[in-house]
Amino acid sequence: MSVVGSAPQNVPRFVTLGLIPLANLAAAFIISGLVVVIVGDDPLQALEVMLYGAFGSAESWGFTLYYATNFVFTGLAVAIAFHCGLFNIGGEGQAMLGGLGVGLVCLGFDDWPFVVVFPLAIVACALFGAAWAFVPGYLQAKRGSHVVITTIMFNFLASALMTYLLVEVLIAPGQQSPESREFAPGAWLPYMHDMLRAIGISMPETPLNLAFVVALAASVFVYYFVWRTRWGYEIRTVGQNETAAVYAGISPSKNIILAMAISGALAGFVGLNEIMGVQHRLILDFSGGYGFVGIAVALMGRNHPVGIALSALLFGALYQGGTELAFEMDKITREMVVVIQGFVILFAGALEHMFRPQLESLFTRRSNAAAPAGE
Amino acid sequence: MADAFLYVLLILDATFRVATPLVLAALAGMFSERSGVIDIGLEGKMLGSAFAAAACASVTGSAWAGLLVGVAAAIALSMLHGFACITHRGNQVVSGMAINIVVAGLAPTLGFAWFHQGGQTPPLSGDARFASLTLPFADATADWPIIGPLYSELISGHNIIVYMAAAAVPIAAWILFRTRFGLRIRAVGENPHAVDTAGISVVAIRYRALIVTGILCGIAGSYLSIAHGAGFARDMTAGKGYLALAALVFGKWKPVPTLFACLLFAFTDALQARLQGADIPGIGVIPVQFIQALPYILTVLLLAGFVGRAIPPKAIGQPYVKER
Amino acid sequence: ADFTPAIVFDMGGKFDKSFNEAAYHGAEAFKKDSGVDYLEFEVTQASQREQAMMRMAKKGANIIVAMGFAQAGAVEKAAKEYPDTKFTIIDMVVDLPNVQSIVFKEHEGSFLVGMAAALASKTGKVGFVGGMDIPLIRKFAQGYVEGAKYANPDVEVFQNMTGTTPAAWNDPTKGGELARSQFDRGADVVYAAAGGTGIGVYQAAKDAGKLAIGVDSNQNYLHPGTMLTSMIKRVDVAVEEAFTSAKNGTWKPGIQVLGLAEGGVGWALDEYNEKLVTDDMKAKVEAAKADIIAGKIKVTDYMMQN
Amino acid sequence: MSLPALELRQINKWFGPVHANRDVSFRVDRGTIHGIIGENGAGKSTLMSIVYGYYQADGGTILVNDKPCPIETPEDAIDAGIGMVHQHFMLVDTFTVLENVILGVEGGPVLRSGMAAARKELDRLERDYALQVDIDSMVGDLPVGLRQRVEILKALYRGAEILILDEPTGVLTPQEADHLFRILANLKEQGKTVILITHKLREIMAITDNVTVMRQGAVVANVPTADTTREKLAELMVGRSVLLRVEKKPVTPGEVVLSVRGLKVTDGAGVHRVKDVSFDVRAGEIVGIAGVSGNGQSELLEALAGMRPISGGEIVYKGKSIAASGKIGSPRDLRRIGMAHVPEDRHRAGLVLSFSANECTILGYHDDVAYNGGLFLDNKAMVRECARQEEAYDVRPQNPMLSASGFSGGNQQKLVLAREMERDPDLLLVGQPTRGVDIGAIEFIHRRLIEMRDAGKAVLLVSVELDEIMSLSDRIIVMFDGGIVGEVDQVGAEEATIGLMMAGERVAA
Ligand SMILES: Nc1ncnc2c1ncn2[C@@H]1O[C@H](COP(=O)(O)OP(=O)(O)OP(=O)(O)O)[C@@H](O)[C@H]1O
Ligand SMILES: Nc1ncnc2c1ncn2[C@@H]1O[C@H](COP(=O)(O)OP(=O)(O)OP(=O)(O)O)[C@@H](O)[C@H]1O
Ligand SMILES: [Mg+2]
Ligand SMILES: [Mg+2]
């Protein structure tokens, strides 16, 4: 990413990392609050419901983190493609295919022990997601087909494929809705509350499951892969300067394909969380827009795993807090929740620099000591 | 033979209707992206203007008033995008997505508050909607061989926005390549530093380009709710903004190729509607999902086969910062 | 009162102009009659179904109505978790002691409107526009085709599905185009079972001076003069009945199949379409209705096939 | 005494903590050519950008024609009659020359009429100032020399009376530079004022009337050119005395390291860029390839380095064929067998500007065991090696964590050179090693190249700087239109002869 107006060195870190994001969030909530007032509800109560709903109890944390899990996956997926200079809008389709892979494994092997099914499922969702991203990656690398268009097209193709499979092939016999049969419980990802109970911690039941741990592992993996391995180095070189890559003997096309495949694999893990973790059957529409929102997650997280984890948490909180809002407040509909989410993305994401100059100059001392750099 | 001819004509007729919002939205995107501002928010702007147009038309009973307000709404959203990306140098993709999301929630919310019909606007009829126009002599010439049906079925009988879209392509091309404004838009999208040092404000040019984007998007959205359709329904753009964006890239940011990309999308869409459930000799009935996927498969194949690398405007996506 | 009913709408939302909206009207009717307010939630994410039901059960809802087949999984879990709470699921069967499953014989209602379509058609060609190609919609389509063929064995039926993503339920523009494509091929009556997409279908029929058939609720009023009739599925009644019976203590678990005989489905005749439905048509359709109820005509249930 | 066209008083400019201009004051007389020199980062470009309204000063006054003239935007500067040719051209590559020139002064909302008028005016300017260029060609297709003319035309078309040129000759061939100077002299004759920023003392001495020397943001001298010498200026600039002439021992060539046989290179558009080129480079010698830019040298260099496919011929390295009939070795493999390559354009190929210096240090060597401690890159080793190279090559600031874009051009070049030369290659391919680099750094880089040669390495040097070629090379090959027009020994080589060859004439040397 291009660093916009490299910040003066002598702004305290708490301003850049704490105060400015806070100011942005505050602005988002103030505007959203206005909307709440307009529909005739109490904005402060709404804020409270939202915050409490997202973070107020162990249960709300569970839900928030469960949503965040999906966003971590799709955010990382977008980010890794971005590091290679590619804009992967296909997270949605890749997530669907990942889910398909997990589903097939679970349907086929759910009578096998979990220790076998789990790695198989991981491999399957990564492979299926990767395969769905591989094709656009390959076409970009070898044929110059713009990855933005092809990934959009592949989203449509993925849902056509899923609809076909669930209606014609995988639908459970005697079943009315386009869903597969439920997997045997042996093939379910353990829930966090069950895992914690096993070690004596009690936690209310939430959809939070083992996939959350996989998401954390994926973040660590992406960090090391991108910044600490030669493959990541090659991908970043291609993304930043393709000529320099050629100069260094790095093949742009190979890395474009690799980055897309990894990106697709990461997006595919949404299927792990949703299908194996929560739904326990293959359904339609489980990808629920996570692939798209992953773009915002990645960009707001500066394409860095730590940033992505934080912004995934923010989005998880927005989803969970928003659900609570719709529950608790009569006049707040699910559409209003969407509006609030949109404003947060607008202010915390797109308008992030709005308060920067003022806040920075407030906290900056001009140092006369520094001499000009240079020879 | 005559049947086949008419069949093709009717498919083309449908193609025009489906292509209209795509063409307008893609041209809208063209102005924005040519000036260096990515516009992933076409979807939201269209939806916003579809709502505003329908709301206004249903209140005033005038389609023209509706169009005006629809355009105004799209311009307002466009300016919001500009405020975030041009003035505050925010991330253009994030801003576009935020706008899409805000509008997707706001339109039904307002719709519900104003019309109490579940977020929709009341169905429009009469003057509140642009009716199909019968061009002069269309009826008289209808019986002429070939030309008759061509004129009366294909050319005549669309609503005014279809003709606006048809006119928009040459006009947009003319503005972009033959006027001072167009020259500056193209320059600012390729090398904003060159524009700045030529004594022109980069910010002002980009804002103006975004106004044009708003106008075109507004017309596209209005088409959906007060011309082709007759009222607003939530999420009624159904991904057309993204498809328009794809057409723009497909058309390499040039007006005429973009038009053809839109027509291609629309044509395959019209075709797939007619192929669904059709018994294809030797193959039988193909599952409907595969027919529905046809436009997308075709696009991918075309992209891989014939359309070379698309080179976007050089400065696209980067906020303008004075640097060397 | 400490009676709290609750309803969970599915992704279409309570204003989807068809299924969910009918349920909403049912719930509102209950509220008006009984003065008892109800809890509600509109699902936007697959995982929220279960979340919503658990929330409501925890909040002390006595009965929770779940709208749509997609909620079956969530109902199953929630019903097991909260065995004292009553659950009613519409359009799907969940076999648990505290669950009431209400399914409709949409094929029977569709049969009737299929007949009406074929009888009203001058070209002998009629159309069907569905949202997504899922079993439920095929059930509508199949009944419709059978009805049309019953009335006119030579009738040609065009079938179109709108799309493969959830957007297919809310794309009036595309719906309009699909209807037009059917008109272009000679159809003069179309039946839409596609949620909000149907709005575009009815509008296209009106613009082209052709006939359209509404679905789920009585949509005849939308375009008097071109709405031939509507296939009504009394989801509203079912929801209101579930609430009321739960309140009165007459609620019973188990499967309820609502067809023509039970008045759960039917075709709409009112002042908006009385000019379109001739006496002859009415007579034939009503006769067939009686035959279906009597079991003389068997309408195929798509769901029973696989 | 003539009138001052431009006067600066107490100009100050900060970039964050960097004081780029400190109390800069001087005046430029009307109808003169005024030189400004200074090291990389001395603040010359910043100062001129302020005069042109591109940056705003934090303090100070600008006077044009003796009147205070607040210049807030480039528009103000244009109105005040100031034109500027930027160090990095401000042109739209996808536009024609004509479109570039009229941008901002289109003469009406519709282009057609304005364009017609502009054609006439451009015709006149071209004639008056000998600034020939095909105004309908795409700027991106033009060689740099012509692009610069476009920039000058742009300024003149806007009625510039004061013309600022920032390092205009950095990218020009001697012929092009001579032509430029004739144009500048012409401008001066017609009463225009020219401000010329350059690193080349020869140019200062040759055409300027007065010269201002800057160091670390401040003016350190302001003298009539006639009253000073190259050595004095160099010392003022760098703050120490500089050796302006390269000293080297007689050549002792060893065996052939690189042998090129009938090499042909065709570019993506199917144009033959290199036509049947054959030559050898031996250990212990520097072979210079001279030529006006765009005559195939760049493509030749890239083909040798494995960055470009060849369409014919053979490349033999240390007796082994590394590329023949279309097949080339990848740059990665070539590095492994002892070839190194300093690319012509450090920004385009040599560096990834957003990477930190230590990441740039491993570019091309990233799968070397030295940096790969098993699965992961060995960050410590990278930083250590980068620090070592920065130290050895006197890169400033000496900070392995700073991103490459944070270094000045000269220091960026040193980073690339250090990376490629510290590997102790047997063959070094170097393109334009001192483009845009100040004299202090040039001296350093030249010394390093000679050291390589003296250590028995083979060096192939491509440069459009004839001076550089003449002073460094042991043999000189001249390229024209993709082919070799001749080869001369450095000893006894005449600049005039080579100049003629560069123009395509076959001269018996
Ligand atoms: N855009 C900028 N942002 C931050 N600092 C800058 C910027 N431009 C210049 N500087 C600072 O100003 C100083 C002067 O830079 P300037 O480009 O004017 O040098 P210069 O004399 O033109 O060098 P050169 O001979 O390499 O062209 C630099 O040392 C640098 O620290
Ligand atoms: N964006 C920036 N922020 C901070 N300092 C910068 C920035 N850009 C450049 N510099 C500083 O500017 C100084 C000079 O940079 P500059 O780009 O002028 O080099 P240069 O020698 O002119 O390169 P070239 O000749 O290739 O243009 C360097 O010391 C560098 O630290
Ligand atoms: Mg400079
Ligand atoms: Mg510089």
Short mmCIF file of N, CA and C in Angstrom, two decimals, chain D residues 52-94:
data_model
loop_
_atom_site.label_atom_id
_atom_site.label_comp_id
_atom_site.label_asym_id
_atom_site.label_seq_id
_atom_site.Cartn_x
_atom_site.Cartn_y
_atom_site.Cartn_z
N TYR D 52 7.88 28.06 -8.33
CA TYR D 52 6.84 27.72 -9.30
C TYR D 52 5.47 27.52 -8.63
N GLY D 53 5.40 27.71 -7.33
CA GLY D 53 4.10 27.60 -6.67
C GLY D 53 3.64 26.18 -6.42
N TYR D 54 4.51 25.22 -6.67
CA TYR D 54 4.14 23.82 -6.49
C TYR D 54 4.17 23.47 -5.01
N TYR D 55 5.17 23.99 -4.33
CA TYR D 55 5.18 23.94 -2.87
C TYR D 55 5.00 25.36 -2.37
N GLN D 56 4.52 25.48 -1.12
CA GLN D 56 4.44 26.80 -0.52
C GLN D 56 5.56 26.94 0.51
N ALA D 57 6.23 28.10 0.45
CA ALA D 57 7.32 28.34 1.40
C ALA D 57 6.73 28.59 2.78
N ASP D 58 7.53 28.27 3.80
CA ASP D 58 7.08 28.56 5.15
C ASP D 58 7.42 29.99 5.54
N GLY D 59 8.19 30.65 4.73
CA GLY D 59 8.52 32.03 5.01
C GLY D 59 9.36 32.59 3.89
N GLY D 60 9.33 33.93 3.73
CA GLY D 60 10.16 34.54 2.70
C GLY D 60 9.32 35.21 1.63
N THR D 61 10.01 35.92 0.77
CA THR D 61 9.32 36.69 -0.26
C THR D 61 9.91 36.37 -1.62
N ILE D 62 9.05 36.37 -2.60
CA ILE D 62 9.49 36.21 -3.98
C ILE D 62 9.17 37.51 -4.71
N LEU D 63 10.15 38.04 -5.41
CA LEU D 63 9.91 39.24 -6.20
C LEU D 63 10.12 38.91 -7.67
N VAL D 64 9.15 39.28 -8.47
CA VAL D 64 9.30 39.09 -9.90
C VAL D 64 9.33 40.49 -10.52
N ASN D 65 10.34 40.75 -11.33
CA ASN D 65 10.53 42.06 -11.93
C ASN D 65 10.48 43.15 -10.87
N ASP D 66 11.14 42.88 -9.73
CA ASP D 66 11.27 43.86 -8.66
C ASP D 66 10.00 44.12 -7.88
N LYS D 67 8.94 43.40 -8.20
CA LYS D 67 7.71 43.59 -7.43
C LYS D 67 7.42 42.33 -6.62
N PRO D 68 7.03 42.49 -5.34
CA PRO D 68 6.67 41.30 -4.56
C PRO D 68 5.53 40.56 -5.26
N CYS D 69 5.69 39.29 -5.35
CA CYS D 69 4.74 38.52 -6.13
C CYS D 69 4.39 37.25 -5.37
N PRO D 70 3.25 37.29 -4.68
CA PRO D 70 2.88 36.09 -3.93
C PRO D 70 2.55 34.94 -4.89
N ILE D 71 3.28 33.87 -4.79
CA ILE D 71 3.01 32.74 -5.68
C ILE D 71 2.50 31.57 -4.84
N GLU D 72 1.21 31.33 -4.97
CA GLU D 72 0.61 30.29 -4.14
C GLU D 72 0.40 29.00 -4.92
N THR D 73 0.17 29.13 -6.20
CA THR D 73 -0.11 27.95 -7.01
C THR D 73 0.69 28.06 -8.31
N PRO D 74 0.85 26.95 -9.01
CA PRO D 74 1.51 27.03 -10.31
C PRO D 74 0.82 28.02 -11.25
N GLU D 75 -0.48 28.17 -11.06
CA GLU D 75 -1.20 29.12 -11.89
C GLU D 75 -0.66 30.54 -11.70
N ASP D 76 -0.42 30.90 -10.42
CA ASP D 76 0.15 32.23 -10.14
C ASP D 76 1.50 32.37 -10.83
N ALA D 77 2.29 31.31 -10.76
CA ALA D 77 3.63 31.37 -11.35
C ALA D 77 3.51 31.55 -12.86
N ILE D 78 2.61 30.80 -13.46
CA ILE D 78 2.44 30.92 -14.91
C ILE D 78 2.02 32.34 -15.26
N ASP D 79 1.10 32.89 -14.45
CA ASP D 79 0.66 34.26 -14.69
C ASP D 79 1.81 35.24 -14.55
N ALA D 80 2.72 34.93 -13.63
CA ALA D 80 3.87 35.82 -13.42
C ALA D 80 4.95 35.61 -14.48
N GLY D 81 4.67 34.72 -15.41
CA GLY D 81 5.64 34.49 -16.49
C GLY D 81 6.75 33.53 -16.14
N ILE D 82 6.47 32.65 -15.19
CA ILE D 82 7.48 31.67 -14.82
C ILE D 82 7.10 30.31 -15.40
N GLY D 83 8.05 29.67 -16.01
CA GLY D 83 7.82 28.33 -16.54
C GLY D 83 8.85 27.39 -15.95
N MET D 84 8.48 26.11 -15.83
CA MET D 84 9.43 25.20 -15.21
C MET D 84 9.45 23.86 -15.92
N VAL D 85 10.66 23.37 -16.13
CA VAL D 85 10.85 22.01 -16.63
C VAL D 85 11.34 21.19 -15.46
N HIS D 86 10.46 20.30 -14.96
CA HIS D 86 10.76 19.59 -13.73
C HIS D 86 11.78 18.47 -13.96
N GLN D 87 12.44 18.15 -12.85
CA GLN D 87 13.44 17.08 -12.89
C GLN D 87 12.80 15.79 -13.38
N HIS D 88 11.64 15.48 -12.82
CA HIS D 88 10.87 14.36 -13.33
C HIS D 88 9.77 14.97 -14.17
N PHE D 89 9.75 14.64 -15.44
CA PHE D 89 8.86 15.34 -16.35
C PHE D 89 7.41 15.28 -15.91
N MET D 90 6.73 16.35 -16.11
CA MET D 90 5.31 16.43 -15.76
C MET D 90 4.49 16.31 -17.04
N LEU D 91 4.57 15.15 -17.64
CA LEU D 91 3.87 14.96 -18.91
C LEU D 91 2.91 13.78 -18.78
N VAL D 92 1.88 13.82 -19.60
CA VAL D 92 0.95 12.69 -19.64
C VAL D 92 1.38 11.79 -20.80
N ASP D 93 1.85 10.62 -20.47
CA ASP D 93 2.44 9.75 -21.48
C ASP D 93 1.47 9.33 -22.56
N THR D 94 0.19 9.24 -22.20
CA THR D 94 -0.77 8.74 -23.18
C THR D 94 -1.35 9.86 -24.03
#
